[in-house]
Amino acid sequence: MHNNTLAFSTMQTRHRCGAITKVSSVEDLRGALDLAHDPIIVGGGSNILFVKDSHRDLIVMSILGRNILDSRDATVDIQVSAGETWDDIVAWCVDNDWGGIENLSLIPGLCGAAPMQNIGAYGVELKDVLLWVEVLDRSSDSLLKIDASDCDLGYRHSIFKGAWRDQYVITSIAFRLTKRGFHNLNTSYGAINDLLPQNGIANPDIGDIRDAVISIRQSKLPDPSHLPNCGSFFKNPILSKEQFAVLQTQFSDTPHYVVDIDNVKIPAAWLIDQCGWKGRRIGKVGVHDQQALVLVNYGSQNGMDILRLAEQIKTSVKNKYAIQLQEEVNIYP
């Protein structure tokens, strides 16, 4: 094995792998899957951590394309290929005055990963706009369209990470957006509400929301091209109201957000910070000093260094709060 994973994860760890094949069409993908040994499908690499050498082949998703499926008075349906850069698509939609995904600005990665993770930020998730996902069925070699309602979309979760993991390869996605005059702006996230008045904006449009989100993200999150990272490493834990009530008896200052009538979400960054991890460095890896959810790589080429740090963080949070953190990042092989 002479290939390595360095170029395929924004965490910049270097581990040996098998063949690397770039695919720019569905036919390319079919051919690559026929020849590949236990392949890993990779895109922008912003949510992957490689932790050891492997004989597994990498298939690099590079299928491009975007088109309008249907346009009505209030809405527009668009389809984008899996290899398109997510933020390029957000910018394209905002430029065309199509609203619905502006809160998801500057999320790294490609469009094919968006439904897999059900990406979300600042009060919006992909499931709010997703219509369907086109996939290549690896067992039958056929293209299928799977309705969004069948994708089991939840918090940083979909059926593609669960029961259908490795069964399908996402080739394109479709979503429905709103036109000018029908936009339903989501400014519920506090930082957006704070920033807009600071910028003198009383009646924001979707471009203003995008600009605000980009500003907030850039102020809080390190650019992986300058400091390797995979964004949020852990999910925010969700507790039942009964579990949260028990937690509050010991930690009355615990911040939380109501998910639904039965559950609340606890900020994982707060838990990690309270355990003293924010800004800590162990060898060549550490926790970012501005955002405790982000693990950063200061020069290690071994993904196990990151994984060991993550395990230490999980143990300390479990010991103090009796909460088990879960990784948001996909760990291979």
Tab-separated table of C-alpha atoms in Angstrom:
chain	number	residue	atom	x	y	z
A	1	MET	CA	0.000	0.000	0.000
A	2	HIS	CA	1.603	3.225	-1.166
A	3	ASN	CA	-1.456	5.479	-0.993
A	4	ASN	CA	-2.430	7.373	2.135
A	5	THR	CA	-5.403	9.192	3.607
A	6	LEU	CA	-3.788	12.604	4.204
A	7	ALA	CA	-5.666	14.432	1.439
A	8	PHE	CA	-9.046	12.940	2.332
A	9	SER	CA	-9.671	14.140	5.865
A	10	THR	CA	-9.581	17.723	7.098
A	11	MET	CA	-8.063	16.323	10.311
A	12	GLN	CA	-4.931	15.676	8.198
A	13	THR	CA	-3.980	12.285	9.621
A	14	ARG	CA	-1.834	10.053	7.443
A	15	HIS	CA	-2.609	6.341	7.238
A	16	ARG	CA	-2.031	3.857	4.481
A	17	CYS	CA	-4.946	2.761	2.337
A	18	GLY	CA	-5.662	0.795	-0.809
A	19	ALA	CA	-6.430	2.185	-4.258
A	20	ILE	CA	-7.855	5.693	-4.628
A	21	THR	CA	-10.377	6.257	-7.424
A	22	LYS	CA	-12.053	9.547	-8.317
A	23	VAL	CA	-15.547	9.206	-9.822
A	24	SER	CA	-17.226	11.966	-11.815
A	25	SER	CA	-20.340	10.112	-13.024
A	26	VAL	CA	-22.693	7.369	-11.895
A	27	GLU	CA	-21.105	5.051	-14.451
A	28	ASP	CA	-17.667	5.814	-12.990
A	29	LEU	CA	-19.085	4.997	-9.565
A	30	ARG	CA	-20.499	1.675	-10.746
A	31	GLY	CA	-17.151	0.707	-12.250
A	32	ALA	CA	-15.215	1.750	-9.157
A	33	LEU	CA	-17.502	-0.206	-6.848
A	34	ASP	CA	-17.099	-3.326	-9.019
A	35	LEU	CA	-13.315	-3.193	-8.654
A	36	ALA	CA	-12.872	-1.792	-5.158
A	37	HIS	CA	-11.906	-3.732	-2.067
A	38	ASP	CA	-14.262	-2.896	0.832
A	39	PRO	CA	-14.418	0.744	-0.307
A	40	ILE	CA	-14.861	3.866	1.766
A	41	ILE	CA	-16.736	6.650	-0.021
A	42	VAL	CA	-15.116	10.008	0.684
A	43	GLY	CA	-16.024	13.548	-0.286
A	44	GLY	CA	-14.736	16.720	1.319
A	45	GLY	CA	-13.327	14.760	4.253
A	46	SER	CA	-14.704	17.216	6.796
A	47	ASN	CA	-16.400	14.555	8.903
A	48	ILE	CA	-13.975	11.628	8.645
A	49	LEU	CA	-11.221	10.532	10.985
A	50	PHE	CA	-8.819	7.834	9.794
A	51	VAL	CA	-7.176	6.096	12.746
A	52	LYS	CA	-5.082	3.232	11.337
A	53	ASP	CA	-3.599	1.697	8.208
A	54	SER	CA	-5.993	-0.325	6.086
A	55	HIS	CA	-6.216	-2.203	2.791
A	56	ARG	CA	-9.612	-0.583	2.115
A	57	ASP	CA	-9.908	1.385	-1.125
A	58	LEU	CA	-11.112	4.985	-1.258
A	59	ILE	CA	-13.688	6.171	-3.800
A	60	VAL	CA	-13.654	9.951	-4.076
A	61	MET	CA	-17.060	11.427	-4.892
A	62	SER	CA	-16.687	14.064	-7.631
A	63	ILE	CA	-20.036	13.893	-9.445
A	64	LEU	CA	-21.094	17.457	-10.296
A	65	GLY	CA	-24.358	18.978	-11.468
A	66	ARG	CA	-27.210	21.224	-10.379
A	67	ASN	CA	-30.571	21.867	-11.978
A	68	ILE	CA	-34.055	23.225	-11.366
A	69	LEU	CA	-36.647	20.461	-11.260
A	70	ASP	CA	-39.753	22.615	-10.843
A	71	SER	CA	-40.558	26.275	-10.288
A	72	ARG	CA	-43.844	27.600	-8.911
A	73	ASP	CA	-45.045	30.961	-7.630
A	74	ALA	CA	-43.783	30.392	-4.081
A	75	THR	CA	-41.277	27.543	-4.292
A	76	VAL	CA	-38.542	26.030	-6.408
A	77	ASP	CA	-37.337	22.419	-6.388
A	78	ILE	CA	-33.668	21.847	-7.164
A	79	GLN	CA	-31.465	18.783	-7.574
A	80	VAL	CA	-27.734	18.811	-6.858
A	81	SER	CA	-25.173	16.074	-7.357
A	82	ALA	CA	-23.314	14.490	-4.473
A	83	GLY	CA	-19.928	15.909	-5.442
A	84	GLU	CA	-21.008	19.543	-5.330
A	85	THR	CA	-19.536	21.591	-2.482
A	86	TRP	CA	-22.333	22.301	-0.013
A	87	ASP	CA	-21.543	25.950	0.608
A	88	ASP	CA	-21.259	26.641	-3.130
A	89	ILE	CA	-24.850	25.422	-3.435
A	90	VAL	CA	-25.981	27.591	-0.508
A	91	ALA	CA	-24.355	30.624	-2.131
A	92	TRP	CA	-26.002	29.788	-5.482
A	93	CYS	CA	-29.412	29.519	-3.835
A	94	VAL	CA	-29.027	32.784	-1.920
A	95	ASP	CA	-27.840	34.534	-5.110
A	96	ASN	CA	-31.036	33.327	-6.794
A	97	ASP	CA	-33.125	34.452	-3.803
A	98	TRP	CA	-34.184	30.924	-2.900
A	99	GLY	CA	-34.596	30.633	0.847
A	100	GLY	CA	-34.406	27.758	3.283
A	101	ILE	CA	-30.757	26.770	3.626
A	102	GLU	CA	-29.078	30.117	4.327
A	103	ASN	CA	-28.656	29.139	8.005
A	104	LEU	CA	-26.561	26.196	6.800
A	105	SER	CA	-23.950	28.476	5.253
A	106	LEU	CA	-20.271	27.604	5.518
A	107	ILE	CA	-20.878	24.033	6.661
A	108	PRO	CA	-17.924	22.170	5.144
A	109	GLY	CA	-18.215	19.114	2.954
A	110	LEU	CA	-20.080	17.949	-0.117
A	111	CYS	CA	-23.794	17.630	-0.822
A	112	GLY	CA	-23.770	13.832	-0.712
A	113	ALA	CA	-22.879	13.913	2.970
A	114	ALA	CA	-25.625	16.404	3.830
A	115	PRO	CA	-28.501	13.901	4.196
A	116	MET	CA	-26.233	11.260	5.713
A	117	GLN	CA	-25.542	13.586	8.644
A	118	ASN	CA	-28.819	15.509	8.335
A	119	ILE	CA	-26.636	18.592	8.613
A	120	GLY	CA	-27.984	21.355	10.799
A	121	ALA	CA	-27.021	24.713	12.256
A	122	TYR	CA	-28.593	27.818	13.800
A	123	GLY	CA	-32.098	26.409	14.075
A	124	VAL	CA	-32.316	24.719	10.655
A	125	GLU	CA	-31.730	21.126	9.517
A	126	LEU	CA	-31.575	19.654	6.027
A	127	LYS	CA	-34.687	17.594	6.748
A	128	ASP	CA	-36.658	20.865	6.810
A	129	VAL	CA	-36.240	21.200	3.019
A	130	LEU	CA	-35.192	17.768	1.723
A	131	LEU	CA	-37.492	16.116	-0.845
A	132	TRP	CA	-35.633	12.958	-1.785
A	133	VAL	CA	-32.243	11.324	-2.054
A	134	GLU	CA	-31.019	9.508	-5.164
A	135	VAL	CA	-28.808	6.526	-4.371
A	136	LEU	CA	-26.967	3.738	-6.118
A	137	ASP	CA	-27.979	0.404	-4.623
A	138	ARG	CA	-24.709	-1.514	-4.292
A	139	SER	CA	-26.418	-4.911	-4.355
A	140	SER	CA	-28.540	-4.371	-7.483
A	141	ASP	CA	-26.424	-1.687	-9.207
A	142	SER	CA	-29.617	0.327	-9.790
A	143	LEU	CA	-30.455	3.960	-9.088
A	144	LEU	CA	-33.261	4.568	-6.610
A	145	LYS	CA	-35.033	7.645	-5.287
A	146	ILE	CA	-35.736	7.505	-1.577
A	147	ASP	CA	-38.267	9.931	-0.174
A	148	ALA	CA	-37.047	12.115	2.673
A	149	SER	CA	-39.728	10.648	4.932
A	150	ASP	CA	-38.082	7.232	4.552
A	151	CYS	CA	-34.589	8.418	5.495
A	152	ASP	CA	-35.096	8.369	9.290
A	153	LEU	CA	-33.688	11.882	9.554
A	154	GLY	CA	-32.884	12.940	13.100
A	155	TYR	CA	-30.273	14.883	14.990
A	156	ARG	CA	-27.033	14.295	13.023
A	157	HIS	CA	-28.503	10.980	11.937
A	158	SER	CA	-30.086	9.247	8.980
A	159	ILE	CA	-30.803	5.704	7.959
A	160	PHE	CA	-27.658	5.912	5.800
A	161	LYS	CA	-25.602	5.989	9.003
A	162	GLY	CA	-27.734	3.257	10.526
A	163	ALA	CA	-29.556	0.316	8.972
A	164	TRP	CA	-28.563	1.229	5.397
A	165	ARG	CA	-24.911	1.992	6.107
A	166	ASP	CA	-22.751	0.787	3.183
A	167	GLN	CA	-25.860	-0.440	1.316
A	168	TYR	CA	-26.366	2.684	-0.765
A	169	VAL	CA	-24.146	5.424	-2.191
A	170	ILE	CA	-25.799	8.842	-2.368
A	171	THR	CA	-25.485	10.305	-5.881
A	172	SER	CA	-27.733	13.393	-5.673
A	173	ILE	CA	-30.255	15.134	-3.454
A	174	ALA	CA	-33.304	17.308	-4.073
A	175	PHE	CA	-34.856	19.964	-1.895
A	176	ARG	CA	-37.624	22.568	-1.993
A	177	LEU	CA	-36.851	26.220	-1.308
A	178	THR	CA	-38.975	29.362	-1.127
A	179	LYS	CA	-38.927	32.396	-3.400
A	180	ARG	CA	-38.799	36.084	-2.444
A	181	GLY	CA	-41.984	37.137	-0.686
A	182	PHE	CA	-42.446	33.655	0.766
A	183	HIS	CA	-39.254	33.345	2.799
A	184	ASN	CA	-39.666	32.180	6.379
A	185	LEU	CA	-36.476	33.489	7.989
A	186	ASN	CA	-35.158	31.643	11.017
A	187	THR	CA	-33.379	34.026	13.356
A	188	SER	CA	-34.148	32.049	16.517
A	189	TYR	CA	-30.478	31.397	17.248
A	190	GLY	CA	-29.307	34.015	19.727
A	191	ALA	CA	-26.074	34.947	17.999
A	192	ILE	CA	-27.923	35.797	14.771
A	193	ASN	CA	-30.412	37.956	16.676
A	194	ASP	CA	-27.525	39.766	18.358
A	195	LEU	CA	-25.448	40.298	15.232
A	196	LEU	CA	-28.118	41.638	12.883
A	197	PRO	CA	-28.861	44.783	14.971
A	198	GLN	CA	-25.122	45.292	15.477
A	199	ASN	CA	-24.830	45.440	11.685
A	200	GLY	CA	-27.733	47.909	11.500
A	201	ILE	CA	-30.096	45.396	9.893
A	202	ALA	CA	-33.711	45.683	11.063
A	203	ASN	CA	-35.401	43.793	8.210
A	204	PRO	CA	-33.027	41.019	7.144
A	205	ASP	CA	-33.228	39.033	3.946
A	206	ILE	CA	-31.686	35.611	3.304
A	207	GLY	CA	-28.408	37.232	2.229
A	208	ASP	CA	-28.179	38.999	5.576
A	209	ILE	CA	-28.780	35.706	7.381
A	210	ARG	CA	-26.055	34.030	5.325
A	211	ASP	CA	-23.609	36.842	6.060
A	212	ALA	CA	-24.399	36.673	9.774
A	213	VAL	CA	-23.951	32.892	9.916
A	214	ILE	CA	-20.640	33.095	8.065
A	215	SER	CA	-19.422	35.783	10.460
A	216	ILE	CA	-20.437	33.767	13.521
A	217	ARG	CA	-18.893	30.542	12.240
A	218	GLN	CA	-15.634	32.214	11.293
A	219	SER	CA	-15.369	33.812	14.738
A	220	LYS	CA	-15.916	30.530	16.579
A	221	LEU	CA	-14.578	27.735	14.405
A	222	PRO	CA	-11.025	27.229	13.147
A	223	ASP	CA	-10.426	27.033	9.400
A	224	PRO	CA	-9.291	23.424	8.771
A	225	SER	CA	-6.911	24.636	6.056
A	226	HIS	CA	-4.994	26.501	8.752
A	227	LEU	CA	-5.625	24.274	11.792
A	228	PRO	CA	-6.723	20.727	10.897
A	229	ASN	CA	-10.048	19.703	12.453
A	230	CYS	CA	-13.329	18.018	11.590
A	231	GLY	CA	-15.670	20.623	13.030
A	232	SER	CA	-17.913	19.485	15.860
A	233	PHE	CA	-16.458	16.185	17.034
A	234	PHE	CA	-19.319	15.248	19.368
A	235	LYS	CA	-23.095	15.407	19.192
A	236	ASN	CA	-25.023	17.460	21.719
A	237	PRO	CA	-26.552	14.848	24.054
A	238	ILE	CA	-30.328	14.617	24.272
A	239	LEU	CA	-31.824	13.697	27.655
A	240	SER	CA	-35.355	12.872	28.666
A	241	LYS	CA	-36.935	15.489	30.896
A	242	GLU	CA	-36.728	12.980	33.728
A	243	GLN	CA	-32.993	12.514	33.208
A	244	PHE	CA	-32.521	16.261	33.007
A	245	ALA	CA	-34.437	16.808	36.238
A	246	VAL	CA	-32.021	14.455	38.006
A	247	LEU	CA	-29.051	16.286	36.458
A	248	GLN	CA	-30.415	19.642	37.617
A	249	THR	CA	-30.542	18.524	41.234
A	250	GLN	CA	-26.734	18.408	41.195
A	251	PHE	CA	-25.917	20.937	38.452
A	252	SER	CA	-28.618	23.598	38.527
A	253	ASP	CA	-26.776	25.865	36.060
A	254	THR	CA	-26.775	23.339	33.197
A	255	PRO	CA	-27.840	25.091	29.967
A	256	HIS	CA	-30.421	23.263	27.902
A	257	TYR	CA	-32.746	23.605	24.945
A	258	VAL	CA	-36.175	22.027	24.621
A	259	VAL	CA	-36.261	19.496	21.773
A	260	ASP	CA	-39.865	18.381	22.182
A	261	ILE	CA	-42.364	17.655	24.912
A	262	ASP	CA	-40.250	14.798	26.278
A	263	ASN	CA	-36.610	15.729	25.638
A	264	VAL	CA	-34.008	18.437	26.133
A	265	LYS	CA	-30.628	18.986	24.480
A	266	ILE	CA	-27.495	19.766	26.487
A	267	PRO	CA	-24.615	21.632	24.785
A	268	ALA	CA	-21.718	19.175	24.616
A	269	ALA	CA	-19.311	22.120	24.416
A	270	TRP	CA	-20.465	23.297	27.843
A	271	LEU	CA	-19.998	19.850	29.366
A	272	ILE	CA	-16.501	19.567	27.882
A	273	ASP	CA	-15.584	23.076	29.013
A	274	GLN	CA	-16.837	22.406	32.541
A	275	CYS	CA	-14.566	19.382	32.677
A	276	GLY	CA	-11.577	21.620	31.961
A	277	TRP	CA	-10.818	20.561	28.397
A	278	LYS	CA	-11.300	23.807	26.471
A	279	GLY	CA	-7.928	24.947	25.126
A	280	ARG	CA	-6.050	21.921	26.503
A	281	ARG	CA	-3.320	20.327	24.433
A	282	ILE	CA	-1.927	16.819	24.756
A	283	GLY	CA	1.142	16.294	22.606
A	284	LYS	CA	0.255	17.268	19.040
A	285	VAL	CA	-3.535	17.276	19.475
A	286	GLY	CA	-5.925	19.291	21.593
A	287	VAL	CA	-9.253	21.030	22.148
A	288	HIS	CA	-9.817	24.372	20.446
A	289	ASP	CA	-9.603	27.373	22.750
A	290	GLN	CA	-12.716	29.052	21.298
A	291	GLN	CA	-14.999	26.046	20.785
A	292	ALA	CA	-14.708	22.998	23.033
A	293	LEU	CA	-16.622	20.804	20.578
A	294	VAL	CA	-13.756	21.038	18.103
A	295	LEU	CA	-10.744	18.759	18.454
A	296	VAL	CA	-7.720	20.068	16.586
A	297	ASN	CA	-4.548	18.570	15.182
A	298	TYR	CA	-1.317	20.479	15.794
A	299	GLY	CA	0.801	18.138	13.700
A	300	SER	CA	0.066	14.512	14.523
A	301	GLN	CA	-0.229	12.168	11.567
A	302	ASN	CA	-1.765	9.434	13.725
A	303	GLY	CA	-5.544	9.470	14.065
A	304	MET	CA	-5.293	7.384	17.217
A	305	ASP	CA	-3.958	10.481	19.006
A	306	ILE	CA	-7.244	12.246	18.277
A	307	LEU	CA	-9.281	9.178	19.192
A	308	ARG	CA	-7.474	8.773	22.516
A	309	LEU	CA	-8.128	12.434	23.314
A	310	ALA	CA	-11.801	11.957	22.474
A	311	GLU	CA	-12.002	8.932	24.773
A	312	GLN	CA	-10.453	10.894	27.645
A	313	ILE	CA	-12.995	13.667	27.142
A	314	LYS	CA	-15.880	11.181	27.053
A	315	THR	CA	-14.662	9.527	30.249
A	316	SER	CA	-14.396	12.802	32.159
A	317	VAL	CA	-17.881	13.943	31.061
A	318	LYS	CA	-19.330	10.548	31.975
A	319	ASN	CA	-17.663	10.612	35.390
A	320	LYS	CA	-18.852	14.117	36.249
A	321	TYR	CA	-22.286	14.288	34.618
A	322	ALA	CA	-23.228	10.633	33.959
A	323	ILE	CA	-23.712	11.603	30.298
A	324	GLN	CA	-22.241	9.505	27.499
A	325	LEU	CA	-21.029	11.688	24.630
A	326	GLN	CA	-21.259	10.289	21.120
A	327	GLU	CA	-18.976	11.133	18.210
A	328	GLU	CA	-20.456	13.040	15.309
A	329	VAL	CA	-17.379	12.294	13.191
A	330	ASN	CA	-17.241	9.055	11.193
A	331	ILE	CA	-14.245	7.003	12.302
A	332	TYR	CA	-12.482	4.678	9.807
A	333	PRO	CA	-11.533	2.031	9.118
